[in-house]
Short mmCIF file of N, CA and C in Angstrom, two decimals:
data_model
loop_
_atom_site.label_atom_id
_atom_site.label_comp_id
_atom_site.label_asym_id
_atom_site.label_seq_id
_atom_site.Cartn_x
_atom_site.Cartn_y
_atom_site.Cartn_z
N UNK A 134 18.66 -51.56 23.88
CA UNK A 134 19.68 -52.57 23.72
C UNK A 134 21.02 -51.99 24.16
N UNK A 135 22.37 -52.99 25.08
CA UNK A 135 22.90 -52.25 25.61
C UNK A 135 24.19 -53.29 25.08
N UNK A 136 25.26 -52.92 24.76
CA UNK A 136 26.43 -53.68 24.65
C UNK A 136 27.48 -53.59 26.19
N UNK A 137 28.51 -54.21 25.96
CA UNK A 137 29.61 -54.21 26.91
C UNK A 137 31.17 -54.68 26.24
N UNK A 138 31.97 -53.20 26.21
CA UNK A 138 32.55 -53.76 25.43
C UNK A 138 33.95 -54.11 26.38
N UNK A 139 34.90 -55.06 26.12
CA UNK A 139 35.61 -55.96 26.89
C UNK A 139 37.13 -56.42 26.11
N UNK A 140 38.20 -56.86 27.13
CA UNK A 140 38.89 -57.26 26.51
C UNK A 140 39.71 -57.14 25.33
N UNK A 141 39.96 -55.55 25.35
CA UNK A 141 40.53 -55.11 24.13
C UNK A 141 42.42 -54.63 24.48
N UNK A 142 42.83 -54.50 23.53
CA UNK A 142 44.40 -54.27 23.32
C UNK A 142 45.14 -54.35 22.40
N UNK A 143 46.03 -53.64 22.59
CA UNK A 143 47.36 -53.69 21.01
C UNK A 143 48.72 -54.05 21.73
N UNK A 144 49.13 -54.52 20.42
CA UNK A 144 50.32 -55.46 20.77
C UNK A 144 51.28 -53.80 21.13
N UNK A 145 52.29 -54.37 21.44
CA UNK A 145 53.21 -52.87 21.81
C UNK A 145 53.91 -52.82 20.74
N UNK A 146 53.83 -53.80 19.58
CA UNK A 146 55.04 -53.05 18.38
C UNK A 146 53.66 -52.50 17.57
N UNK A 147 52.51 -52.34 17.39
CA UNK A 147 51.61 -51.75 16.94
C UNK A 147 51.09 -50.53 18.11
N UNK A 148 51.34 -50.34 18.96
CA UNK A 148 51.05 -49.28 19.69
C UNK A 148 51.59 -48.19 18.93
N UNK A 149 50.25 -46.44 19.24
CA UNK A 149 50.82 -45.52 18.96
C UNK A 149 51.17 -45.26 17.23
N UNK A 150 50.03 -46.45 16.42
CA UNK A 150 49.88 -46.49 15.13
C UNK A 150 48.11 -45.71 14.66
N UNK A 151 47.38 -45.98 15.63
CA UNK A 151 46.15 -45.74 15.44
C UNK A 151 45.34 -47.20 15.67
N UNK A 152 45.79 -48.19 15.71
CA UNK A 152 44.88 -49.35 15.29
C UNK A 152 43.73 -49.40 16.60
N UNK A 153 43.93 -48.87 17.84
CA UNK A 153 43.32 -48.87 18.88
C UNK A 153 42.21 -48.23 18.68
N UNK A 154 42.38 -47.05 17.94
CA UNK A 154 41.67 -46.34 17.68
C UNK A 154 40.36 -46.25 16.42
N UNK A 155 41.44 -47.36 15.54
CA UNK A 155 40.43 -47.26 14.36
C UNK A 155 39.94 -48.65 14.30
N UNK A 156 39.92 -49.65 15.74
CA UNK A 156 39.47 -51.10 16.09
C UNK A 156 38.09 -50.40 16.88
N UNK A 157 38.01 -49.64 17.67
CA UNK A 157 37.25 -48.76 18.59
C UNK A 157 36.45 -48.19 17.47
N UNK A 158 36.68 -47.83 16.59
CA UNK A 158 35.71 -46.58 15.92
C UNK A 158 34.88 -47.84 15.53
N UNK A 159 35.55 -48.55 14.57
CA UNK A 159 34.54 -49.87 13.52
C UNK A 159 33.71 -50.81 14.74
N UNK A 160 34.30 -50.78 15.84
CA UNK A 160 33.40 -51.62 17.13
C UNK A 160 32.04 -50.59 16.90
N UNK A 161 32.06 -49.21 16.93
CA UNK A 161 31.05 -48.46 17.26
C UNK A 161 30.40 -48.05 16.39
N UNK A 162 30.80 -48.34 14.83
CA UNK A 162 29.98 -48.49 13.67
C UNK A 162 29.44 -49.45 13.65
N UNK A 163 29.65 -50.48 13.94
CA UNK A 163 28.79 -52.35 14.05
C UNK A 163 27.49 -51.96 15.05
N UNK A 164 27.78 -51.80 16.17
CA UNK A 164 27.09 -51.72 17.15
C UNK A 164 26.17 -50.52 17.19
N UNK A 165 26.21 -49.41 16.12
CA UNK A 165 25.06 -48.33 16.07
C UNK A 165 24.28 -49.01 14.79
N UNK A 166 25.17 -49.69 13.29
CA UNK A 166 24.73 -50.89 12.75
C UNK A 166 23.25 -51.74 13.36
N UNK A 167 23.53 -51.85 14.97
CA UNK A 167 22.74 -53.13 14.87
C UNK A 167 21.44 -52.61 15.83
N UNK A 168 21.80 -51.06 16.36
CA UNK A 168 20.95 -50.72 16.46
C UNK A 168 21.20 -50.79 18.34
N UNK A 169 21.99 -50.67 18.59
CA UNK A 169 22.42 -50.11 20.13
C UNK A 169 22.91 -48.98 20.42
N UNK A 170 21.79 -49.60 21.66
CA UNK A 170 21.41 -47.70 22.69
C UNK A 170 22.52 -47.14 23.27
N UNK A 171 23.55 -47.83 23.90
CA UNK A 171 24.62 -48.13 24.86
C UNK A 171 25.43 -48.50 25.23
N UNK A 172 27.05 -48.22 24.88
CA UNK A 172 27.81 -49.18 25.45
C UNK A 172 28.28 -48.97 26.93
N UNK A 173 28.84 -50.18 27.63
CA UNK A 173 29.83 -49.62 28.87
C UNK A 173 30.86 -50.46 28.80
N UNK A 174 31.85 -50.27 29.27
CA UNK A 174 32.91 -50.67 29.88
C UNK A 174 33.64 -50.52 30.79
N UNK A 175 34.69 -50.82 31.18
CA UNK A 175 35.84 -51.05 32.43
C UNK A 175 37.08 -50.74 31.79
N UNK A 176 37.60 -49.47 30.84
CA UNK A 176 39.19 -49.48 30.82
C UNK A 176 39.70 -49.37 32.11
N UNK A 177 41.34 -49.73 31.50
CA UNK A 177 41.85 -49.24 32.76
C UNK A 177 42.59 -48.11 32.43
N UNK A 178 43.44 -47.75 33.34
CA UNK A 178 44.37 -46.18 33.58
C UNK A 178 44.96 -46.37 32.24
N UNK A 179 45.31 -46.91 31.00
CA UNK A 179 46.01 -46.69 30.12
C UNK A 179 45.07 -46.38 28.75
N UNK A 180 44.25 -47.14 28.66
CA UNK A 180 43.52 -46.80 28.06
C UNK A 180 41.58 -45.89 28.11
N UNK A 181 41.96 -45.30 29.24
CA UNK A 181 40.72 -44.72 29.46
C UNK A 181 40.63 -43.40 28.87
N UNK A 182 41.61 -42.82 28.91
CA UNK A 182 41.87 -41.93 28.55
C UNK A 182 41.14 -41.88 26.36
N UNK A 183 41.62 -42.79 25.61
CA UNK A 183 41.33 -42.87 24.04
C UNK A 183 39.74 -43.28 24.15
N UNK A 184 39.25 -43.80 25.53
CA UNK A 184 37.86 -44.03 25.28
C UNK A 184 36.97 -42.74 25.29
N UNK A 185 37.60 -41.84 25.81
CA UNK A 185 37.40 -40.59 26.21
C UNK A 185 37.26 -39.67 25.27
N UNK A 186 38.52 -39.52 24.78
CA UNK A 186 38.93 -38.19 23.72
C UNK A 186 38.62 -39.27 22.44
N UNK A 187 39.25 -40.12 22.01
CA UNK A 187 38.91 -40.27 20.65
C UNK A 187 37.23 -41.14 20.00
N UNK A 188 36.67 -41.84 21.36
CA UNK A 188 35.35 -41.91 20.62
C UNK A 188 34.72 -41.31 21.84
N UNK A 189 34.47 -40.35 22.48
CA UNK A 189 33.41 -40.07 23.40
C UNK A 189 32.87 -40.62 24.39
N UNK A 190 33.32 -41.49 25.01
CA UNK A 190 32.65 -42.39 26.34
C UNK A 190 32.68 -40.93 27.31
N UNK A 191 31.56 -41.18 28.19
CA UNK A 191 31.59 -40.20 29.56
C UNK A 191 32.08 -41.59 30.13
N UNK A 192 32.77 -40.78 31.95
CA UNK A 192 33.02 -41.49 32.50
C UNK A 192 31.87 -41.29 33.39
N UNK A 193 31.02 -42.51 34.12
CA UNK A 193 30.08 -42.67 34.93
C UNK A 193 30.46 -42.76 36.15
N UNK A 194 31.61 -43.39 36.44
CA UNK A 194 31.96 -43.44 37.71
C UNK A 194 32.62 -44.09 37.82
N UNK A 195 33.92 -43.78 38.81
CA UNK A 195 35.39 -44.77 39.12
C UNK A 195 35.17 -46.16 39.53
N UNK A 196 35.37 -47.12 39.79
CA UNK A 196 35.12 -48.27 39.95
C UNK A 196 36.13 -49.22 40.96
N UNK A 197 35.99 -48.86 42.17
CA UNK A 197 37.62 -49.14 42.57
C UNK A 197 37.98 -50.98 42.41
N UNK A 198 39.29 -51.18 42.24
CA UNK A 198 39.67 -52.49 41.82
C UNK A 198 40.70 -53.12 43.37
N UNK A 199 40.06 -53.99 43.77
CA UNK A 199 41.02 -54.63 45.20
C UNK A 199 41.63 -56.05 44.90
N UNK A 200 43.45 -55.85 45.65
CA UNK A 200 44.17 -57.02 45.31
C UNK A 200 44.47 -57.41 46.37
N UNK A 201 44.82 -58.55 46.61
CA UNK A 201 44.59 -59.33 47.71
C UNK A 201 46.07 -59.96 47.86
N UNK A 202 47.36 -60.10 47.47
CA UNK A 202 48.19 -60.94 47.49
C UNK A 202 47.97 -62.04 48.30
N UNK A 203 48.25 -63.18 47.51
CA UNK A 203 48.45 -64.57 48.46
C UNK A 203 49.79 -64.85 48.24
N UNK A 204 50.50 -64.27 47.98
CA UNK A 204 52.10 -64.99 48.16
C UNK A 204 52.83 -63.79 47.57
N UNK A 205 52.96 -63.44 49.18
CA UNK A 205 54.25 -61.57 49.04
C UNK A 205 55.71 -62.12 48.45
N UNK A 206 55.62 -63.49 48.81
CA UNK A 206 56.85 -63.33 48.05
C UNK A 206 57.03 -63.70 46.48
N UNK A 207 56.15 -64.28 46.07
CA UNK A 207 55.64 -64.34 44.78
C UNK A 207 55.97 -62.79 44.07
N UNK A 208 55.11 -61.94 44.74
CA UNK A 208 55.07 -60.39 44.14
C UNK A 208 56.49 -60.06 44.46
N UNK A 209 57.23 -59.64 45.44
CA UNK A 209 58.47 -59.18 45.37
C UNK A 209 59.54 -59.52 44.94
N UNK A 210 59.32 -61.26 44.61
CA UNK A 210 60.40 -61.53 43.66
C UNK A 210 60.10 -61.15 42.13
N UNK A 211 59.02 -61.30 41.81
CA UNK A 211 58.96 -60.46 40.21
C UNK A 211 58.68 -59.52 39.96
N UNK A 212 57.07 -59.13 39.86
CA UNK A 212 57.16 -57.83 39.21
C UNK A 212 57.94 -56.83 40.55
N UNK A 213 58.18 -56.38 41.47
CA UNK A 213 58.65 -55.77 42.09
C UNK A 213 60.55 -56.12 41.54
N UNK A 214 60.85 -56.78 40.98
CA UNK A 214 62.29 -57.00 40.69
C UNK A 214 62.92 -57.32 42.14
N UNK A 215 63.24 -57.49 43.05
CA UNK A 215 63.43 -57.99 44.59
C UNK A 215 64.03 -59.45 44.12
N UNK A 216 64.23 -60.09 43.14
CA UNK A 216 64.22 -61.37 43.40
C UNK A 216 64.65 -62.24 44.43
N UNK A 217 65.54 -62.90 44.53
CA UNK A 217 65.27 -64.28 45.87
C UNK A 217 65.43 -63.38 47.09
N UNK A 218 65.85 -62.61 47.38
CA UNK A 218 65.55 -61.34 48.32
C UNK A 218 64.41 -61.12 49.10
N UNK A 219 63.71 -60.71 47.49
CA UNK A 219 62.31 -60.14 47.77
C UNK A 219 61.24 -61.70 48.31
N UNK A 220 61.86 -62.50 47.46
CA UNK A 220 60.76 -63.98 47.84
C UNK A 220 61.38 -64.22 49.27
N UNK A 221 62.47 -64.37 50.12
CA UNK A 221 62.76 -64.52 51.34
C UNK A 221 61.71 -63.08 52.60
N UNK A 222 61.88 -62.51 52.13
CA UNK A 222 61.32 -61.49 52.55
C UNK A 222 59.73 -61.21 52.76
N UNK A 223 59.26 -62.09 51.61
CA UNK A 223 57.63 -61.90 51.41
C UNK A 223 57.30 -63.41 52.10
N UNK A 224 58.58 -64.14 52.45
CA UNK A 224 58.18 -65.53 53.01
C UNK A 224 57.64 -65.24 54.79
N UNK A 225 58.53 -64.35 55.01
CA UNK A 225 58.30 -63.77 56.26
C UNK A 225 57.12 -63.04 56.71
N UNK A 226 56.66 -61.48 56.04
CA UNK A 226 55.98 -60.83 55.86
C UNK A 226 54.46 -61.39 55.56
N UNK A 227 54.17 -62.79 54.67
CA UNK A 227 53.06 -63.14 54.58
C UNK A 227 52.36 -63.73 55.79
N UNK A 228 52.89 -63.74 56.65
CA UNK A 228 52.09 -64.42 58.20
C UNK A 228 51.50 -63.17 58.72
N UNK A 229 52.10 -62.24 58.52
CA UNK A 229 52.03 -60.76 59.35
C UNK A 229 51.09 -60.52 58.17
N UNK A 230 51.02 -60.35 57.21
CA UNK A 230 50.08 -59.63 56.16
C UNK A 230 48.58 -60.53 56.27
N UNK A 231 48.15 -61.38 56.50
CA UNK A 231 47.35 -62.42 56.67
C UNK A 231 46.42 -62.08 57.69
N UNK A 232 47.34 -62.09 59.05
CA UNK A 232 46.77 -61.75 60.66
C UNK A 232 46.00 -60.32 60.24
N UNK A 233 46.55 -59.53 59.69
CA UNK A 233 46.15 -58.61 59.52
C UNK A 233 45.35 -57.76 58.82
N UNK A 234 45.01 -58.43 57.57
CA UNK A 234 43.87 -57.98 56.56
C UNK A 234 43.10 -59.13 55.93
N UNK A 235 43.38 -60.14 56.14
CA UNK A 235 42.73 -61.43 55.76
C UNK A 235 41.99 -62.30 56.82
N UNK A 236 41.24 -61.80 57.22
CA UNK A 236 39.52 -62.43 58.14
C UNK A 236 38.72 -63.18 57.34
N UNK A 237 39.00 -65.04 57.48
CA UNK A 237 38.14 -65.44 57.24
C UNK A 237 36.23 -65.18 58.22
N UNK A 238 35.35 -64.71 56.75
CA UNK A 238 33.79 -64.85 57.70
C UNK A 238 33.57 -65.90 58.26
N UNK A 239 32.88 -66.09 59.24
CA UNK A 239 32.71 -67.58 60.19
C UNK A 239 31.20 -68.08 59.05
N UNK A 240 30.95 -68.64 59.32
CA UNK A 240 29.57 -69.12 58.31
C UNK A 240 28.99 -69.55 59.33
N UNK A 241 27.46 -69.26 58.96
CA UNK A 241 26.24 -69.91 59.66
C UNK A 241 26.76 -71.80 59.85
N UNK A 242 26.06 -72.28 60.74
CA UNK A 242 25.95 -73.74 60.89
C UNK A 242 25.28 -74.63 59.84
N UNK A 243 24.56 -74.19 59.07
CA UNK A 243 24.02 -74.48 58.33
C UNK A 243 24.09 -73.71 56.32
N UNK A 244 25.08 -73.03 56.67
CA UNK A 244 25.51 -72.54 55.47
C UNK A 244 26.80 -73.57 55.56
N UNK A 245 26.93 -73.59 53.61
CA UNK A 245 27.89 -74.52 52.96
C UNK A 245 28.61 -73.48 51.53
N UNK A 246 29.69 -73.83 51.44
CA UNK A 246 30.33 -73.27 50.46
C UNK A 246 30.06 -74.63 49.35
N UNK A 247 29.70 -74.13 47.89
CA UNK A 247 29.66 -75.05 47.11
C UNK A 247 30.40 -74.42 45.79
N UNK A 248 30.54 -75.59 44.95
CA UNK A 248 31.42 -75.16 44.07
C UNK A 248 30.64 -75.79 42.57
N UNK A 249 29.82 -74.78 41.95
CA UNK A 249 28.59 -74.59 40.89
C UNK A 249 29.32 -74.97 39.91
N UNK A 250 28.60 -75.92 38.91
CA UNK A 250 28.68 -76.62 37.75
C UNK A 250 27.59 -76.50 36.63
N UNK A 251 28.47 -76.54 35.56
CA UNK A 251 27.53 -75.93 34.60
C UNK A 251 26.09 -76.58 34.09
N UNK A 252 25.45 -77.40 35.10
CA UNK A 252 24.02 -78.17 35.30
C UNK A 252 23.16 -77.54 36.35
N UNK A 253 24.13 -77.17 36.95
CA UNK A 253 23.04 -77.06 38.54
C UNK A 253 22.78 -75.52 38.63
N UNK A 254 20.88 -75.85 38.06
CA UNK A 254 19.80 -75.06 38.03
C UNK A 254 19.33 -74.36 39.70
N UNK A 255 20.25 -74.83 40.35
CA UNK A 255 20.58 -73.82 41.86
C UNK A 255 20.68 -72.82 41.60
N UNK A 256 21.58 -72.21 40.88
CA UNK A 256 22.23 -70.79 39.94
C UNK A 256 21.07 -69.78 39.33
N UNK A 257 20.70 -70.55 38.87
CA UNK A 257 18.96 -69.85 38.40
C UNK A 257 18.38 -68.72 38.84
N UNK A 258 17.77 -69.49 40.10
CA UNK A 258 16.89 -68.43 41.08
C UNK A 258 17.96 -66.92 41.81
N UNK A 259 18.87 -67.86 41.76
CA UNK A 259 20.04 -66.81 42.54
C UNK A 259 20.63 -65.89 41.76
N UNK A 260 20.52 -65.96 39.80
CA UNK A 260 21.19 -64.79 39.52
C UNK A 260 19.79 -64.17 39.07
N UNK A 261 18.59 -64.41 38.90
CA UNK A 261 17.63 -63.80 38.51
C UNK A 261 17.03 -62.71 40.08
N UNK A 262 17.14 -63.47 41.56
CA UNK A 262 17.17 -62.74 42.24
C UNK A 262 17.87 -61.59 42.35
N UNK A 263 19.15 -61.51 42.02
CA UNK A 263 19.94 -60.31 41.88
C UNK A 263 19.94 -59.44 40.82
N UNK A 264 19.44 -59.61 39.99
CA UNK A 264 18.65 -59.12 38.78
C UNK A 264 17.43 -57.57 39.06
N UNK A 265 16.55 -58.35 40.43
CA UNK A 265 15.44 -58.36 40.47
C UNK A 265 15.63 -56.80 41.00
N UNK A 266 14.56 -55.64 40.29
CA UNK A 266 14.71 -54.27 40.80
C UNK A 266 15.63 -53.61 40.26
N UNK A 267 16.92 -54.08 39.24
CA UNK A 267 17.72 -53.49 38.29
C UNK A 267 17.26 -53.11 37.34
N UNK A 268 17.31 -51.25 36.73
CA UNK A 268 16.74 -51.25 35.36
C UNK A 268 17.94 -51.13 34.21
N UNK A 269 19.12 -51.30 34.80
CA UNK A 269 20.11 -51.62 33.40
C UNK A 269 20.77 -52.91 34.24
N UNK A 270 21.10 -53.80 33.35
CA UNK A 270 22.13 -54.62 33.26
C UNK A 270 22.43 -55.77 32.12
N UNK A 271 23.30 -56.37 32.40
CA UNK A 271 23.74 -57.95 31.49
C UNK A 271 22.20 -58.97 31.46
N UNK A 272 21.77 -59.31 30.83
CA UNK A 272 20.83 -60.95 31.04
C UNK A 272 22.10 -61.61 31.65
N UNK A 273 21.53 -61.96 32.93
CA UNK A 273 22.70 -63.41 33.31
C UNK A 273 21.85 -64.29 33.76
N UNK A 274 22.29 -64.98 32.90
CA UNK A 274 21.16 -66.47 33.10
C UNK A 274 21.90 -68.15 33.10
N UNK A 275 21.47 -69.24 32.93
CA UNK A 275 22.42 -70.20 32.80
C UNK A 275 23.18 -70.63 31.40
N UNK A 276 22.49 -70.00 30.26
CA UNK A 276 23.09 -69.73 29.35
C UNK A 276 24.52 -69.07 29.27
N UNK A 277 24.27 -67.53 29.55
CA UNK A 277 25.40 -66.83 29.52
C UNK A 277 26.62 -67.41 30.46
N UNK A 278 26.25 -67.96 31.79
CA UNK A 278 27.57 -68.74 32.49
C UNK A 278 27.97 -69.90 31.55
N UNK A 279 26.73 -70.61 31.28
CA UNK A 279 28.24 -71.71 30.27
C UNK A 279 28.58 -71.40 29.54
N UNK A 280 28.23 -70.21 28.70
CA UNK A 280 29.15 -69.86 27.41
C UNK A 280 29.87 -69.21 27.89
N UNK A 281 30.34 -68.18 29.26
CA UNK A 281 31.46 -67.12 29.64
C UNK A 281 31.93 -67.38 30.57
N UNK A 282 31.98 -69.14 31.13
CA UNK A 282 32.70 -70.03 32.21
C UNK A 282 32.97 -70.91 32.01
N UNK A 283 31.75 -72.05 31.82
CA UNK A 283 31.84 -73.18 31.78
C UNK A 283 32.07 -74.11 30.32
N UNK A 284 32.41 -73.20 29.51
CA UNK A 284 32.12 -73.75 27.67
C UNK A 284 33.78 -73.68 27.02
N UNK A 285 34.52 -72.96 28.00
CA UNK A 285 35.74 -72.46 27.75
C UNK A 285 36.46 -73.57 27.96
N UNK A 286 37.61 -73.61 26.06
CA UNK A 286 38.26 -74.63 26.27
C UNK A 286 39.37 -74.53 27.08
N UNK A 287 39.83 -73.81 27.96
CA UNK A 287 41.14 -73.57 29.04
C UNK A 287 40.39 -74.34 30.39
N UNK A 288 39.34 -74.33 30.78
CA UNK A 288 38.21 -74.89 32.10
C UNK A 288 38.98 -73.76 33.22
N UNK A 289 39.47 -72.77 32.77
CA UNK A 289 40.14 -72.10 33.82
C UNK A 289 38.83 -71.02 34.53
N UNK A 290 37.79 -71.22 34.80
CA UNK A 290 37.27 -70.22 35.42
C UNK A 290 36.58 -71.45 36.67
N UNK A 291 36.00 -71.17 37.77
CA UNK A 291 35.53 -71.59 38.82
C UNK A 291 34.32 -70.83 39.64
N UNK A 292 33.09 -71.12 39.89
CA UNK A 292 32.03 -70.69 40.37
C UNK A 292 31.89 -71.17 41.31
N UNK A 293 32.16 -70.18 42.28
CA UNK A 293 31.66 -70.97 43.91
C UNK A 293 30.29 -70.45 44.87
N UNK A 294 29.87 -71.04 45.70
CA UNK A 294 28.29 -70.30 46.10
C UNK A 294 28.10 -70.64 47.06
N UNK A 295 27.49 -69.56 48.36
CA UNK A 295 26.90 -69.95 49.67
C UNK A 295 25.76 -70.69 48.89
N UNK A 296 25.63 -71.67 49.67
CA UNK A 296 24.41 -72.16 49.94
C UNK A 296 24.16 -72.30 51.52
N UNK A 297 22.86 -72.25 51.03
CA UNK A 297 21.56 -72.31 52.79
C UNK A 297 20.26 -72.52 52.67
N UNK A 298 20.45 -73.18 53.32
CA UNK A 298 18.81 -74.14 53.22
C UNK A 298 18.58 -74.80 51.89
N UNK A 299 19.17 -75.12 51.22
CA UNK A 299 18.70 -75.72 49.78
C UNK A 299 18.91 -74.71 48.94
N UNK A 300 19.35 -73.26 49.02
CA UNK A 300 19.32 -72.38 48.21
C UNK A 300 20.82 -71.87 48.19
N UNK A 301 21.21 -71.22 47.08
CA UNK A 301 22.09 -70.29 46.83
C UNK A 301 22.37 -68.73 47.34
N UNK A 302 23.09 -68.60 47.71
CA UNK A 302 22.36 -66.97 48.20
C UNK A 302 23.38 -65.96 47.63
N UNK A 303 24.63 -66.75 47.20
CA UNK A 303 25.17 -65.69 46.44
C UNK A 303 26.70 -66.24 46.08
N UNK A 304 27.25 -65.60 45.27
CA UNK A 304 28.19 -66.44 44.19
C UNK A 304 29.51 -65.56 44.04
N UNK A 305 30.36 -66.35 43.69
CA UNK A 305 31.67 -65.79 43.08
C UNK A 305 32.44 -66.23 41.80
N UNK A 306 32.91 -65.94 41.01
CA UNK A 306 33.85 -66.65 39.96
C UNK A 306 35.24 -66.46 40.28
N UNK A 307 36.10 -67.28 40.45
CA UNK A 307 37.25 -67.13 40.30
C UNK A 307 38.33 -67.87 38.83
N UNK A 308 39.35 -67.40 38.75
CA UNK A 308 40.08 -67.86 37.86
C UNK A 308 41.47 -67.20 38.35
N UNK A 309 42.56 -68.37 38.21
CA UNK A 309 43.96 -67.96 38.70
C UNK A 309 44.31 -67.39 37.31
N UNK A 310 45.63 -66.53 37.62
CA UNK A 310 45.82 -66.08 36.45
C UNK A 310 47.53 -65.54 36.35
N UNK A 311 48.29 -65.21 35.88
CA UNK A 311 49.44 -64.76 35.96
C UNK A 311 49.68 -63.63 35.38
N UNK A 312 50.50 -62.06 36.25
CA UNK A 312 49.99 -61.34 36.01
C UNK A 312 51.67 -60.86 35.02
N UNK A 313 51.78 -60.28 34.79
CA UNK A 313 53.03 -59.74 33.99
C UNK A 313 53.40 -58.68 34.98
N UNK A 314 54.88 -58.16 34.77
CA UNK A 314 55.21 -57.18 35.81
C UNK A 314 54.16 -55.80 34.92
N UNK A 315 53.91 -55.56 33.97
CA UNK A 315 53.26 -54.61 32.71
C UNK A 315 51.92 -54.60 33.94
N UNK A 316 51.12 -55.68 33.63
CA UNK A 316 49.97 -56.14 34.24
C UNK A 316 49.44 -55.64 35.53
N UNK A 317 50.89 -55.92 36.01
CA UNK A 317 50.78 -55.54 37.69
C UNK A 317 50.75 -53.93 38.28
N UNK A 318 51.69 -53.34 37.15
CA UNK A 318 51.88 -51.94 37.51
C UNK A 318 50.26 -51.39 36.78
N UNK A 319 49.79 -51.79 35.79
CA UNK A 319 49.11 -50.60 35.29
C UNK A 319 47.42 -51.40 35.61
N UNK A 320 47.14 -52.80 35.74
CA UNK A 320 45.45 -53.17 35.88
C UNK A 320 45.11 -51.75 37.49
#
């Protein structure tokens, strides 16, 4: 049995009290409690470090994280501090940033981009195929997407999917999100 643990943090007027630490320990008393083999996770650079030294995680391996800006001037007027400056500037720069690292793939003639709903048993075959020959991972099934997409009262997440020939062949989730200048420097 394998957990995943996710989504954790302290407020910053509780930072540097212990609570991170003693929220982390009681997570890992529940979860040896219930009789799990394993946890993993994804800190990032700020907190990887307490997963480390204060309960023992090895690190398995770096995981690299890629950002894509869609609106330079979005980024240089905030978290970069640049304001109407920086947004005049990123108004320019985003044509040139585009040409240059942003290649839409051409799609087959017969491939379709679709956009998956929390009914359509399309999804099925396609996350159990990717499944298939893995000896650790998540169950992802149509269960787990509507409860960790489609069940959410914000509706802010989005599942999109090649399809071809009647089939799925492979998927994405997106969700917009707003990042804090905090956010930006340290995810």
């Amino acid at each position: 049995m394998a957990a995943m643990v996710q989504d954790v943090g302290t407020l910053s007027g509780y930072r540097r009290q212990g609570a991170f630490r003693a929220m982390g320990g009681f997570a890992l008393e529940r979860l040896r409690a219930e009789g799990i083999d394993f946890i993993y996770t994804f800190p990032n650079a700020r907190s990887l470090p307490s997963f480390v030294r204060d309960h023992h995680y090895d690190v398995v391996a770096q995981v690299p994280v890629y950002l894509a800006p869609l609106d330079l001037g979005a980024l240089l007027a905030s978290p970069l501090h640049l304001g109407t400056p920086g947004w005049w500037l990123g108004q320019l720069l985003t044509p040139l940033a585009r040409a240059l690292t942003l290649r839409a793939p051409v799609l087959e003639r017969a491939d379709e981009i679709v956009r998956v709903g929390p009914l359509d048993t399309r999804l099925e075959p396609l996350i159990h195929g990717l499944a298939r020959g893995r000896s650790v991972g998540l169950q992802r099934d149509l269960r787990y997407f509507r409860w960790r997409f489609f069940d959410r009262p914000t509706g802010d997440y989005k599942i999109w999917a090649l399809g071809r020939g009647g089939r799925l062949s492979a998927y994405v989730v997106t969700r917009g999100a707003v990042l804090s200048t905090r956010a930006a420097r340290f995810s």
